[in-house]
Short mmCIF file of C-alpha atoms (C1' of nucleotides) in Angstrom, two decimals:
data_model
loop_
_atom_site.label_atom_id
_atom_site.label_comp_id
_atom_site.label_asym_id
_atom_site.label_seq_id
_atom_site.Cartn_x
_atom_site.Cartn_y
_atom_site.Cartn_z
CA MET E 843 8.92 18.99 -6.20
CA ILE E 844 6.38 19.12 -3.45
CA PRO E 845 6.54 15.73 -1.76
CA ALA E 846 3.71 13.82 -0.13
CA ILE E 847 3.09 14.42 3.55
CA ARG E 848 5.03 12.20 5.88
CA GLY E 849 3.26 8.98 6.68
CA THR E 850 0.99 9.19 3.66
CA HIS E 851 1.61 7.27 0.50
CA ASP E 852 0.43 6.91 -3.07
CA ILE E 853 -0.87 3.54 -4.13
CA LEU E 854 0.40 3.14 -7.66
CA PRO E 855 -0.55 0.95 -10.59
CA GLY E 856 1.09 -2.36 -9.92
CA GLU E 857 0.23 -2.17 -6.25
CA ILE E 858 -3.36 -1.07 -6.65
CA GLU E 859 -4.30 -4.46 -8.05
CA ARG E 860 -3.62 -6.01 -4.65
CA TRP E 861 -5.79 -3.40 -3.00
CA GLN E 862 -8.60 -3.99 -5.42
CA ARG E 863 -8.38 -7.70 -4.80
CA ALA E 864 -8.38 -7.14 -1.03
CA GLU E 865 -11.36 -4.80 -1.21
CA GLN E 866 -13.27 -7.22 -3.39
CA VAL E 867 -12.69 -10.05 -0.92
CA VAL E 868 -13.63 -7.81 1.98
CA ARG E 869 -16.92 -6.81 0.38
CA ASP E 870 -17.73 -10.38 -0.53
CA VAL E 871 -17.10 -11.69 2.95
CA CYS E 872 -19.05 -8.88 4.59
CA GLU E 873 -21.97 -9.46 2.30
CA ARG E 874 -22.00 -13.19 2.96
CA TYR E 875 -22.25 -12.56 6.69
CA GLY E 876 -25.10 -10.11 6.27
CA TYR E 877 -23.29 -6.80 6.69
CA ARG E 878 -24.38 -3.64 4.89
CA GLU E 879 -21.90 -0.98 3.90
CA ILE E 880 -22.00 2.51 5.32
CA ARG E 881 -19.68 5.45 4.75
CA THR E 882 -19.18 8.09 7.36
CA PRO E 883 -17.27 11.38 7.14
CA VAL E 884 -13.53 11.39 7.72
CA ILE E 885 -13.96 14.51 9.82
CA GLU E 886 -15.91 14.51 13.09
CA ARG E 887 -16.27 16.47 16.28
CA GLU E 888 -13.25 15.95 18.49
CA GLU E 889 -15.61 15.20 21.35
CA LEU E 890 -16.80 12.03 19.64
CA PHE E 891 -13.42 10.37 20.08
CA ALA E 892 -12.68 11.92 23.45
CA LYS E 893 -15.82 10.25 24.77
CA GLY E 894 -15.79 7.23 22.53
CA THR E 895 -12.21 6.11 22.09
CA GLY E 896 -11.35 7.37 25.57
CA GLU E 897 -9.65 10.40 27.09
CA THR E 898 -6.87 8.27 28.54
CA THR E 899 -5.83 6.62 25.30
CA ASP E 900 -2.72 7.68 23.41
CA ILE E 901 -4.85 7.98 20.31
CA VAL E 902 -6.86 10.80 21.81
CA GLN E 903 -4.12 12.32 23.91
CA LYS E 904 -1.45 12.70 21.29
CA GLU E 905 -2.28 11.18 17.93
CA MET E 906 -5.31 13.02 16.61
CA TYR E 907 -5.26 15.51 13.78
CA ALA E 908 -7.47 17.86 15.77
CA PHE E 909 -8.00 21.52 15.10
CA GLU E 910 -10.49 24.32 15.26
CA ASP E 911 -12.37 24.97 12.05
CA LYS E 912 -13.25 28.39 10.72
CA GLY E 913 -16.51 28.31 12.65
CA GLY E 914 -14.71 27.76 15.94
CA GLU E 915 -15.71 24.08 16.13
CA ARG E 916 -13.27 21.57 17.61
CA VAL E 917 -12.98 18.92 14.89
CA THR E 918 -10.63 16.08 14.07
CA LEU E 919 -9.73 13.69 11.30
CA ARG E 920 -11.02 10.36 12.53
CA PRO E 921 -8.36 8.18 14.16
CA GLU E 922 -10.61 5.12 14.15
CA ALA E 923 -14.05 4.19 12.91
CA THR E 924 -16.02 2.73 15.80
CA PRO E 925 -17.22 5.99 17.38
CA SER E 926 -18.43 7.21 13.99
CA MET E 927 -20.28 3.98 13.46
CA VAL E 928 -21.91 4.35 16.86
CA ARG E 929 -22.81 7.94 16.08
CA ALA E 930 -24.41 6.96 12.79
CA PHE E 931 -26.27 4.12 14.48
CA VAL E 932 -27.73 6.48 17.03
CA GLU E 933 -28.22 9.51 14.80
CA HIS E 934 -30.17 7.61 12.16
CA ALA E 935 -31.91 5.14 14.46
CA LEU E 936 -30.46 2.33 12.38
CA GLU E 937 -32.12 -0.30 14.52
CA GLN E 938 -35.43 0.92 13.12
CA ARG E 939 -34.21 0.57 9.57
CA LEU E 940 -32.28 -2.69 9.56
CA PRO E 941 -33.46 -6.10 10.77
CA THR E 942 -30.18 -6.57 12.57
CA VAL E 943 -27.65 -3.78 12.57
CA LYS E 944 -24.60 -5.36 10.96
CA ILE E 945 -22.60 -2.70 9.20
CA PHE E 946 -19.16 -2.32 7.70
CA SER E 947 -17.13 0.55 6.39
CA LEU E 948 -13.92 0.95 4.45
CA GLY E 949 -11.88 4.10 4.44
CA PRO E 950 -8.93 6.19 5.59
CA MET E 951 -8.03 6.89 9.23
CA PHE E 952 -5.51 9.40 10.52
CA ARG E 953 -3.11 9.16 13.42
CA TYR E 954 -0.08 11.33 14.04
CA GLU E 955 2.44 8.60 14.77
CA ARG E 956 5.96 7.86 13.68
CA PRO E 957 5.63 5.83 10.48
CA GLN E 958 7.13 2.38 10.22
CA LYS E 959 6.40 -0.90 8.50
CA GLY E 960 2.64 -1.46 8.50
CA ARG E 961 1.96 1.87 10.17
CA TYR E 962 1.12 5.13 8.47
CA ARG E 963 -0.37 8.47 9.40
CA GLN E 964 -3.08 8.04 6.84
CA PHE E 965 -4.00 4.41 6.72
CA HIS E 966 -7.07 2.45 5.76
CA GLN E 967 -9.30 0.26 7.82
CA LEU E 968 -12.11 -2.13 7.28
CA ASP E 969 -14.47 -1.61 10.18
CA VAL E 970 -17.14 -4.17 11.02
CA GLU E 971 -19.73 -3.53 13.74
CA VAL E 972 -22.89 -5.10 15.11
CA PHE E 973 -25.26 -3.24 17.40
CA GLY E 974 -27.97 -4.56 19.67
CA VAL E 975 -26.94 -8.18 19.99
CA ALA E 976 -25.52 -9.26 23.34
CA ASP E 977 -25.53 -13.00 22.77
CA ALA E 978 -22.24 -14.90 22.75
CA THR E 979 -23.12 -16.69 19.53
CA LEU E 980 -22.48 -13.39 17.79
CA ASP E 981 -19.06 -13.06 19.44
CA ALA E 982 -18.15 -16.40 17.93
CA GLU E 983 -19.56 -15.51 14.54
CA VAL E 984 -17.63 -12.24 14.44
CA VAL E 985 -14.36 -13.95 15.30
CA GLU E 986 -15.08 -16.72 12.81
CA MET E 987 -15.83 -14.14 10.14
CA ALA E 988 -12.59 -12.30 10.84
CA ALA E 989 -10.69 -15.57 10.49
CA ALA E 990 -12.59 -16.37 7.30
CA LEU E 991 -11.69 -12.99 5.89
CA VAL E 992 -8.00 -13.46 6.54
CA ASP E 993 -8.23 -16.92 5.03
CA ALA E 994 -10.09 -15.66 1.97
CA LEU E 995 -7.29 -13.20 1.37
CA GLY E 996 -4.89 -16.11 1.13
CA ILE E 997 -3.01 -15.22 4.31
CA ASP E 998 -2.11 -18.58 5.78
CA ASP E 999 0.27 -17.82 8.64
CA ALA E 1000 -2.23 -15.96 10.79
CA GLU E 1001 -3.09 -16.67 14.40
CA VAL E 1002 -6.35 -15.91 16.22
CA VAL E 1003 -5.83 -14.75 19.79
CA LEU E 1004 -8.74 -14.42 22.19
CA ASN E 1005 -9.33 -13.13 25.69
CA SER E 1006 -12.03 -11.73 27.91
CA VAL E 1007 -11.45 -8.53 29.83
CA GLY E 1008 -14.65 -8.67 31.84
CA CYS E 1009 -17.22 -5.96 32.29
CA ALA E 1010 -17.86 -2.95 34.45
CA GLU E 1011 -18.86 -5.30 37.27
CA CYS E 1012 -15.83 -7.52 37.42
CA ARG E 1013 -12.99 -5.55 35.87
CA PRO E 1014 -12.35 -3.24 38.81
CA GLY E 1015 -11.87 -6.32 41.01
CA PHE E 1016 -9.38 -7.71 38.56
CA SER E 1017 -7.47 -4.44 38.40
CA ARG E 1018 -7.21 -4.45 42.18
CA ALA E 1019 -6.03 -8.06 42.10
CA LEU E 1020 -3.39 -7.09 39.58
CA LEU E 1021 -2.07 -4.29 41.75
CA ALA E 1022 -2.16 -6.50 44.81
CA ALA E 1023 -0.23 -9.24 43.03
CA LEU E 1024 2.26 -6.71 41.84
CA GLY E 1025 2.85 -5.57 45.39
CA ASP E 1026 6.35 -4.30 45.99
CA ARG E 1027 7.59 -5.78 42.72
CA ALA E 1028 5.97 -2.78 41.00
CA ALA E 1029 9.16 -0.87 41.63
CA ASP E 1030 11.09 -3.37 39.45
CA LEU E 1031 8.92 -2.73 36.42
CA CYS E 1032 10.03 -0.54 33.54
CA GLY E 1033 9.01 3.10 33.48
CA ASP E 1034 6.17 2.54 31.06
CA CYS E 1035 4.75 -0.22 33.18
CA ARG E 1036 4.86 1.85 36.34
CA ARG E 1037 2.91 4.49 34.49
CA ARG E 1038 0.46 1.85 33.25
CA ALA E 1039 -0.01 0.54 36.76
CA ALA E 1040 -1.31 3.92 37.75
CA VAL E 1041 -3.51 4.62 34.71
CA ASN E 1042 -4.64 1.29 33.26
CA PRO E 1043 -3.12 -1.76 34.96
CA LEU E 1044 -4.38 -4.17 32.29
CA ARG E 1045 -1.97 -2.71 29.81
CA ILE E 1046 1.00 -4.03 31.74
CA PHE E 1047 0.33 -7.27 29.87
CA ASP E 1048 1.31 -5.53 26.66
CA CYS E 1049 4.86 -4.91 27.82
CA LYS E 1050 7.69 -6.43 25.79
CA VAL E 1051 10.57 -5.30 27.99
CA PRO E 1052 12.50 -8.47 28.95
CA SER E 1053 13.02 -7.49 32.57
CA CYS E 1054 9.28 -7.12 33.06
CA GLN E 1055 8.43 -10.56 31.70
CA PRO E 1056 8.96 -12.66 34.85
CA ILE E 1057 6.82 -10.24 36.81
CA VAL E 1058 4.11 -10.10 34.17
CA ASP E 1059 4.06 -13.89 33.85
CA ALA E 1060 3.31 -14.23 37.52
CA LEU E 1061 0.30 -11.91 37.36
CA PRO E 1062 -3.23 -13.27 37.70
CA HIS E 1063 -5.34 -13.89 34.62
CA ALA E 1064 -8.40 -11.83 33.70
CA THR E 1065 -10.39 -14.95 32.94
CA ASP E 1066 -10.02 -16.09 36.55
CA TYR E 1067 -11.70 -12.96 37.81
CA LEU E 1068 -14.73 -12.83 35.55
CA CYS E 1069 -18.16 -12.46 37.14
CA ASP E 1070 -20.58 -15.31 36.49
CA PRO E 1071 -22.31 -13.72 33.48
CA CYS E 1072 -18.97 -12.82 31.91
CA ARG E 1073 -17.61 -16.29 32.57
CA SER E 1074 -20.51 -18.06 30.94
CA HIS E 1075 -20.41 -15.60 28.05
CA PHE E 1076 -16.76 -16.41 27.47
CA GLU E 1077 -17.37 -20.14 27.77
CA ALA E 1078 -20.22 -19.97 25.29
CA THR E 1079 -18.05 -18.01 22.88
CA THR E 1080 -15.13 -20.42 22.99
CA ALA E 1081 -17.44 -23.44 22.79
CA LEU E 1082 -19.08 -22.17 19.61
CA LEU E 1083 -15.74 -21.18 18.12
CA LYS E 1084 -14.56 -24.75 18.60
CA ALA E 1085 -17.75 -26.02 17.03
CA LEU E 1086 -17.05 -23.75 14.08
CA ASP E 1087 -13.55 -25.23 13.74
CA VAL E 1088 -11.81 -21.92 14.33
CA ASP E 1089 -8.23 -22.36 15.53
CA PHE E 1090 -7.64 -19.90 18.30
CA ARG E 1091 -5.45 -19.40 21.30
CA VAL E 1092 -6.64 -17.86 24.54
CA SER E 1093 -4.11 -15.38 25.80
CA HIS E 1094 -4.60 -13.61 29.08
CA ARG E 1095 -2.01 -11.13 27.81
CA LEU E 1096 -4.22 -9.85 25.04
CA VAL E 1097 -5.46 -6.49 26.21
CA ARG E 1098 -6.62 -3.93 23.74
CA GLY E 1099 -5.56 -0.32 23.82
CA LEU E 1100 -8.96 1.28 23.65
CA ASP E 1101 -10.97 2.00 26.75
CA TYR E 1102 -14.35 0.81 25.63
CA TYR E 1103 -13.80 -2.93 25.34
CA THR E 1104 -15.75 -5.36 27.51
CA ARG E 1105 -15.82 -9.14 27.65
CA THR E 1106 -14.56 -10.66 24.40
CA THR E 1107 -11.43 -9.16 22.87
CA PHE E 1108 -9.53 -10.70 20.00
CA GLU E 1109 -6.79 -10.09 17.53
CA ILE E 1110 -5.49 -11.81 14.43
CA ARG E 1111 -1.77 -11.61 13.94
CA GLY E 1112 0.10 -12.35 10.79
CA GLY E 1113 3.64 -13.02 9.70
CA ARG E 1114 5.87 -10.94 7.37
CA LEU E 1115 4.61 -7.80 9.06
CA GLY E 1116 7.46 -6.81 11.34
CA ALA E 1117 6.64 -5.39 14.72
CA GLN E 1118 3.18 -4.19 13.72
CA ASN E 1119 1.82 -7.68 13.33
CA ALA E 1120 -1.84 -7.17 14.24
CA LEU E 1121 -3.82 -7.67 11.07
CA LEU E 1122 -7.05 -6.89 12.81
CA GLY E 1123 -8.35 -6.48 16.32
CA GLY E 1124 -11.60 -5.92 18.06
CA GLY E 1125 -14.04 -7.05 20.67
CA ARG E 1126 -17.22 -6.30 22.47
CA TYR E 1127 -18.10 -2.84 23.80
CA ASP E 1128 -21.43 -3.14 25.48
CA GLY E 1129 -21.36 0.25 27.20
CA LEU E 1130 -20.24 2.46 24.35
CA VAL E 1131 -23.51 3.25 22.60
CA ARG E 1132 -25.03 4.46 25.80
CA GLN E 1133 -21.93 6.38 26.72
CA LEU E 1134 -22.19 8.26 23.45
CA GLY E 1135 -25.76 9.27 24.20
CA GLY E 1136 -27.62 6.44 22.55
CA PRO E 1137 -29.89 3.74 23.93
CA ASP E 1138 -28.36 0.99 26.05
CA ARG E 1139 -27.35 -1.37 23.28
CA ALA E 1140 -24.64 -3.95 23.05
CA GLY E 1141 -21.93 -3.58 20.47
CA ILE E 1142 -19.16 -5.72 19.00
CA GLY E 1143 -16.84 -5.37 16.08
CA PHE E 1144 -13.34 -5.25 14.74
CA ALA E 1145 -11.09 -3.13 12.62
CA ALA E 1146 -8.63 -4.51 10.09
CA GLY E 1147 -5.65 -2.60 8.76
CA MET E 1148 -5.88 -2.66 4.98
CA GLU E 1149 -2.21 -1.83 4.51
CA ARG E 1150 -1.33 -4.79 6.69
CA LEU E 1151 -3.72 -7.13 4.93
CA VAL E 1152 -2.32 -6.08 1.58
CA LEU E 1153 1.21 -6.55 2.91
CA ALA E 1154 0.42 -10.04 4.14
CA MET E 1155 -1.46 -11.15 1.05
CA PRO E 1156 0.25 -13.39 -1.47
CA GLU E 1157 1.14 -12.07 -4.90
CA GLY E 1158 -1.76 -12.05 -7.34
CA PRO E 1159 -2.24 -11.61 -11.04
CA GLY E 1160 -1.20 -8.37 -12.67
CA PRO E 1161 -3.46 -6.08 -14.63
CA ARG E 1162 -5.70 -7.65 -17.22
CA ALA E 1163 -4.22 -7.83 -20.69
CA PRO E 1164 -5.96 -5.60 -23.25
CA ASP E 1165 -7.87 -7.36 -26.01
CA ALA E 1166 -6.32 -5.29 -28.73
CA PHE E 1167 -3.81 -2.58 -29.49
CA ILE E 1168 -4.39 -0.54 -32.61
CA VAL E 1169 -1.44 0.52 -34.70
CA ALA E 1170 -2.20 3.36 -37.06
CA LEU E 1171 0.13 4.45 -39.84
CA GLY E 1172 -0.34 7.83 -41.39
CA ASP E 1173 -2.76 10.65 -40.80
CA ALA E 1174 -5.48 9.22 -43.00
CA ALA E 1175 -5.50 5.91 -41.15
CA ARG E 1176 -5.42 7.49 -37.73
CA GLN E 1177 -8.95 8.79 -37.80
CA SER E 1178 -10.23 5.47 -39.00
CA ALA E 1179 -8.21 3.77 -36.26
CA HIS E 1180 -9.87 5.82 -33.57
CA ARG E 1181 -13.28 4.95 -34.97
CA LEU E 1182 -12.31 1.29 -34.82
CA ALA E 1183 -11.16 1.72 -31.22
CA ARG E 1184 -14.48 3.31 -30.33
CA ASP E 1185 -16.47 0.50 -31.93
CA LEU E 1186 -14.48 -2.22 -30.19
CA ARG E 1187 -14.79 -0.47 -26.84
CA ARG E 1188 -18.53 -0.12 -27.31
CA ALA E 1189 -18.58 -3.86 -27.86
CA GLY E 1190 -17.01 -4.32 -24.44
CA LEU E 1191 -13.38 -4.90 -25.38
CA THR E 1192 -10.35 -3.31 -23.81
CA VAL E 1193 -8.58 -1.48 -26.57
CA LEU E 1194 -5.44 0.66 -26.53
CA ILE E 1195 -4.02 2.89 -29.21
CA ASP E 1196 -0.90 4.98 -29.53
CA TYR E 1197 -0.91 8.72 -30.03
CA GLY E 1198 1.07 10.88 -32.41
CA ASP E 1199 3.00 9.94 -35.49
CA ARG E 1200 5.19 7.13 -34.26
CA SER E 1201 6.89 4.45 -36.27
CA MET E 1202 5.31 1.07 -36.62
CA LYS E 1203 8.17 -0.42 -34.68
CA ALA E 1204 7.59 1.98 -31.82
CA GLN E 1205 3.89 1.29 -31.77
CA LEU E 1206 4.41 -2.45 -31.83
CA ARG E 1207 6.94 -2.24 -29.05
CA ARG E 1208 4.42 -0.42 -26.95
CA ALA E 1209 1.73 -2.93 -27.89
CA ASN E 1210 4.03 -5.71 -26.80
CA ARG E 1211 4.64 -4.03 -23.50
CA THR E 1212 0.92 -3.84 -22.75
CA SER E 1213 0.58 -7.61 -23.37
CA ALA E 1214 -2.25 -6.93 -25.79
CA ARG E 1215 -3.53 -10.17 -27.30
CA HIS E 1216 -4.04 -8.72 -30.77
CA VAL E 1217 -2.57 -5.86 -32.69
CA LEU E 1218 -4.81 -4.31 -35.33
CA ILE E 1219 -2.74 -2.67 -38.04
CA LEU E 1220 -4.33 0.06 -40.05
CA GLY E 1221 -2.15 1.62 -42.72
CA GLU E 1222 -2.62 2.90 -46.23
CA ASP E 1223 -2.96 -0.59 -47.70
CA GLU E 1224 -5.65 -1.58 -45.24
CA LEU E 1225 -7.39 1.72 -45.64
CA ALA E 1226 -7.56 1.27 -49.39
CA ARG E 1227 -9.11 -2.17 -48.98
CA ALA E 1228 -11.42 -1.19 -46.10
CA SER E 1229 -9.79 -3.83 -43.98
CA VAL E 1230 -7.51 -4.33 -40.99
CA THR E 1231 -4.51 -6.59 -40.43
CA VAL E 1232 -5.14 -8.57 -37.29
CA LYS E 1233 -1.94 -9.82 -35.73
CA HIS E 1234 -2.03 -12.37 -32.94
CA MET E 1235 0.87 -11.43 -30.72
CA ALA E 1236 1.59 -14.76 -29.08
CA SER E 1237 1.90 -16.64 -32.38
CA GLY E 1238 2.87 -13.77 -34.64
CA GLY E 1239 0.26 -14.87 -37.18
CA GLU E 1240 -1.60 -12.26 -39.22
CA THR E 1241 -4.81 -12.21 -41.21
CA LEU E 1242 -6.42 -9.49 -43.24
CA VAL E 1243 -9.97 -8.93 -42.04
CA GLY E 1244 -12.68 -6.74 -43.52
CA ARG E 1245 -13.24 -3.61 -41.51
CA GLN E 1246 -16.87 -4.53 -40.81
CA ASP E 1247 -15.91 -7.98 -39.51
CA VAL E 1248 -13.29 -6.92 -36.96
CA VAL E 1249 -15.65 -6.33 -34.07
CA ARG E 1250 -17.41 -9.63 -34.60
CA MET E 1251 -14.15 -11.52 -34.93
CA LEU E 1252 -12.67 -10.17 -31.74
CA THR E 1253 -15.82 -10.47 -29.66
CA ALA E 1254 -16.49 -14.02 -30.83
CA ASP E 1255 -13.35 -15.54 -29.38
CA PRO E 1256 -14.04 -18.82 -27.59
CA ALA E 1257 -13.00 -17.63 -24.16
CA SER E 1258 -15.62 -14.92 -23.92
CA ALA E 1259 -18.26 -17.26 -25.34
CA GLU E 1260 -17.91 -19.33 -22.16
CA GLN E 1261 -19.41 -16.48 -20.18
CA PRO E 1262 -22.53 -15.47 -22.05
CA ALA E 1263 -24.25 -13.72 -19.18
CA PRO E 1264 -22.15 -10.71 -18.16
CA LYS E 1265 -21.42 -7.29 -19.64
CA ARG E 1266 -24.62 -5.80 -18.35
CA GLY E 1267 -25.55 -2.67 -20.21
CA LEU E 1268 -22.59 -2.89 -22.54
CA SER E 1269 -23.87 -5.17 -25.24
CA VAL E 1270 -26.14 -2.70 -26.97
CA LEU E 1271 -24.22 -2.72 -30.18
CA ALA E 1272 -22.41 -5.96 -29.90
CA ASP E 1273 -23.97 -9.34 -30.30
CA ASP E 1274 -26.73 -9.03 -32.77
CA GLU E 1275 -25.02 -11.54 -35.01
CA PRO E 1276 -25.18 -15.30 -34.64
CA GLU E 1277 -22.43 -17.11 -32.78
CA GLY E 1278 -19.18 -18.40 -34.19
CA GLY E 1279 -17.35 -15.93 -36.38
CA PRO E 1280 -14.88 -16.88 -39.07
CA GLY E 1281 -12.59 -19.76 -38.28
CA ASP E 1282 -10.43 -18.39 -35.53
CA VAL E 1283 -7.19 -20.23 -35.07
CA GLU E 1284 -6.04 -18.18 -32.15
CA GLN E 1285 -6.09 -19.38 -28.60
CA PRO E 1286 -6.24 -16.32 -26.36
CA ALA E 1287 -5.80 -16.60 -22.66
CA PRO E 1288 -9.09 -17.05 -20.78
CA LYS E 1289 -10.72 -13.87 -19.63
CA ARG E 1290 -10.96 -13.17 -16.00
CA ARG E 1291 -14.17 -14.50 -14.60
CA LEU E 1292 -16.76 -11.86 -13.89
CA ARG E 1293 -18.13 -11.98 -10.44
CA VAL E 1294 -21.76 -12.98 -10.08
CA PRO E 1295 -23.43 -11.01 -7.30
CA ASP E 1296 -24.71 -13.18 -4.50
CA THR E 1297 -28.34 -12.33 -4.09
CA ALA E 1298 -29.16 -15.04 -1.56
CA VAL E 1299 -30.36 -13.81 1.80
"C1'" G K 834 8.35 11.88 21.51
"C1'" U K 835 13.17 8.28 21.65
"C1'" G K 836 17.02 5.24 19.14
"C1'" A K 837 19.66 3.08 14.98
"C1'" G K 838 20.55 2.73 9.75
"C1'" U K 839 20.16 4.88 4.87
"C1'" G K 840 19.72 9.18 1.15
"C1'" U K 841 24.05 9.05 -5.99
"C1'" A K 842 19.92 8.50 -13.17
"C1'" G K 843 12.74 6.70 -13.59
"C1'" C K 844 14.16 1.71 -10.65
"C1'" U K 845 18.16 -1.43 -8.20
"C1'" C K 846 22.93 -0.17 -6.88
"C1'" A K 847 28.53 0.95 -7.70
"C1'" A K 848 32.80 4.44 -7.50
"C1'" U K 849 36.07 8.42 -6.01
"C1'" U K 850 41.89 7.18 0.74
"C1'" G K 851 38.78 15.20 -1.32
"C1'" G K 852 40.20 16.69 -8.15
"C1'" U K 853 32.21 17.76 -9.80
"C1'" A K 854 30.25 10.28 -11.35
"C1'" G K 855 29.31 4.73 -13.66
"C1'" A K 856 26.66 -0.16 -14.46
"C1'" G K 857 22.33 -3.18 -14.99
"C1'" C K 858 17.19 -2.68 -15.85
"C1'" G K 859 13.80 0.80 -18.02
"C1'" C K 860 13.10 4.72 -21.84
"C1'" C K 861 14.09 6.75 -27.04
"C1'" G K 862 16.35 5.64 -31.76
"C1'" G K 863 19.07 2.51 -35.39
"C1'" A K 864 20.49 -2.39 -37.57
"C1'" C K 865 15.01 -4.26 -40.35
"C1'" U K 866 11.67 2.36 -46.35
"C1'" G K 867 4.93 -1.00 -42.71
"C1'" U K 868 6.14 -5.59 -37.95
"C1'" G K 869 6.93 -6.52 -31.15
"C1'" G K 870 9.40 -10.00 -27.89
"C1'" C K 871 15.85 -12.14 -28.66
"C1'" U K 872 20.63 -9.93 -30.17
"C1'" C K 873 23.95 -5.94 -31.42
"C1'" C K 874 24.91 -0.58 -31.78
"C1'" G K 875 23.85 4.44 -30.43
"C1'" G K 876 21.30 8.26 -27.48
"C1'" A K 877 18.68 10.99 -23.76
"C1'" G K 878 18.49 11.26 -18.57
"C1'" G K 879 22.18 13.34 -12.44
"C1'" U K 880 21.38 20.76 -8.17
"C1'" C K 881 25.51 13.10 -5.86
"C1'" G K 882 18.42 14.90 -0.29
"C1'" C K 883 18.84 20.24 1.33
"C1'" G K 884 21.62 24.26 3.95
"C1'" G K 885 26.04 25.82 6.12
"C1'" G K 886 31.35 24.98 7.44
"C1'" U K 887 36.58 23.35 6.47
"C1'" U K 888 39.58 23.41 1.84
"C1'" C K 889 42.83 25.90 -3.91
"C1'" A K 890 38.96 22.18 -4.64
"C1'" A K 891 33.49 18.62 -1.16
"C1'" U K 892 29.24 13.59 -3.73
"C1'" C K 893 33.30 12.13 -0.15
"C1'" C K 894 35.38 15.36 5.94
"C1'" C K 895 32.47 18.36 9.94
"C1'" C K 896 27.77 20.62 11.75
"C1'" G K 897 22.72 21.27 11.04
"C1'" U K 898 18.28 19.99 8.68
"C1'" C K 899 14.70 17.15 5.91
"C1'" A K 900 13.13 12.53 4.09
"C1'" C K 901 12.98 7.26 3.97
"C1'" U K 902 13.56 2.48 6.57
"C1'" C K 903 13.46 -0.37 10.96
"C1'" A K 904 12.69 -0.57 16.13
"C1'" C K 905 10.73 1.66 20.88
"C1'" C K 906 6.08 3.75 22.03
"C1'" C K 907 1.18 2.99 20.30
"C1'" C K 908 -2.00 0.20 17.42
"C1'" A K 909 -5.07 -1.83 12.44
#
RNA sequence: GUGAGUGUAGCUCAAUUGGUAGAGCGCCGGACUGUGGCUCCGGAGGUCGCGGGUUCAAUCCCCGUCACUCACCCCA
């Protein structure tokens, strides 16, 4: 056997249903907030992340799948989405095409890290970005949307954490204040923290080493060192968030690991996730577009870890039960059975059938395992009478139905009659008959509701 | 990159103080010549992660290695 690459994983039937549910919710929420989907390549120039994500970050320094391609180009599998989104925004002048540039993307990211719970080498992110809007009302809306997303996924033990890390004007002052406050206690910090103090003092707040905690607790807070514009931006953000009834906690210890963040940063943390408890994280990055060679435009967004969202989501329904399972007995019946399957499928039903010459018992056992609502038995008797035995699995009841009436009988069940609108493009052959087939005693489970696209703008 | 724990049937796990392995679930079949789910009976399925060492003999002991899990780190 050739096993999967470390840190990658297959999403199998049984688990994929959760993913599909998560992706559906994600798309719905994004659409409701006015975001348009874009898809960017998983491979980019290495330079994009060196400049975008930041040369000093661990992501760029040691986690990228970077290599030289056959043309001698330095390329890399993307470790995160934001720089690609910025690139696409600039490269296609999206601000000329969209009224407001609110875009989202869903796809795999790659980081060479040691796998653990909620962390993989190939993982998937939802990425949400807005370009060209500097106003604090957007900061609040983005955070509120992130909270709404988590809520819509049914994750109820999540916590919104907020902070402001200032801007290019005021952050250097804060860094100096940090170092000053540290003073000679810097020597008592752990090795990592001493390294952070030299490279990126803000990250000292991230430390979990117990011996560092008293020192870190005594450090000044970023929000006390904001310049006037940053302060009022933060105040406006928190005020609107309160007005929007978003529960959040301001934590001066929330510092994000990427270099480009300015002003608002936030994170949503969830339970049952182990150490990697950040469901999503993001913030404002007003200098990034320009830094990547674009116009001077504000930016804000967040990325959510799909694996983590799926992990934190409550259990949902399993796969949809098939409408029918066809049992064919004998070679003569088998061809007819496949024609019946085709006709029912054309009418929009989910229909399964067994293959090969298996006993009736074996076929029924398989039918039972698929939770099919009906079993359609087609043997020599039925063939001779041009009919089909329709067995309702839940009750065990059977009726002999004329071959030409089977489609109508199964499509006319009361549950699907409740939803007359859907099945776009499928009903070519189906409902040319009047409603209400032959008296149908069966009471099948209701069909899953089809989603009606929200066309409101 | 560091640390700890774990690798035995498709899945969840036993056992052997060193004598080459079992259960439950699942799968296939039978009891029921064309009727599932329950029950009973039978069957298939294992390089005991991989490599080396010690030994008459290793799934068990030793060394190495790989993988998985969790944590550090980092981050979604």
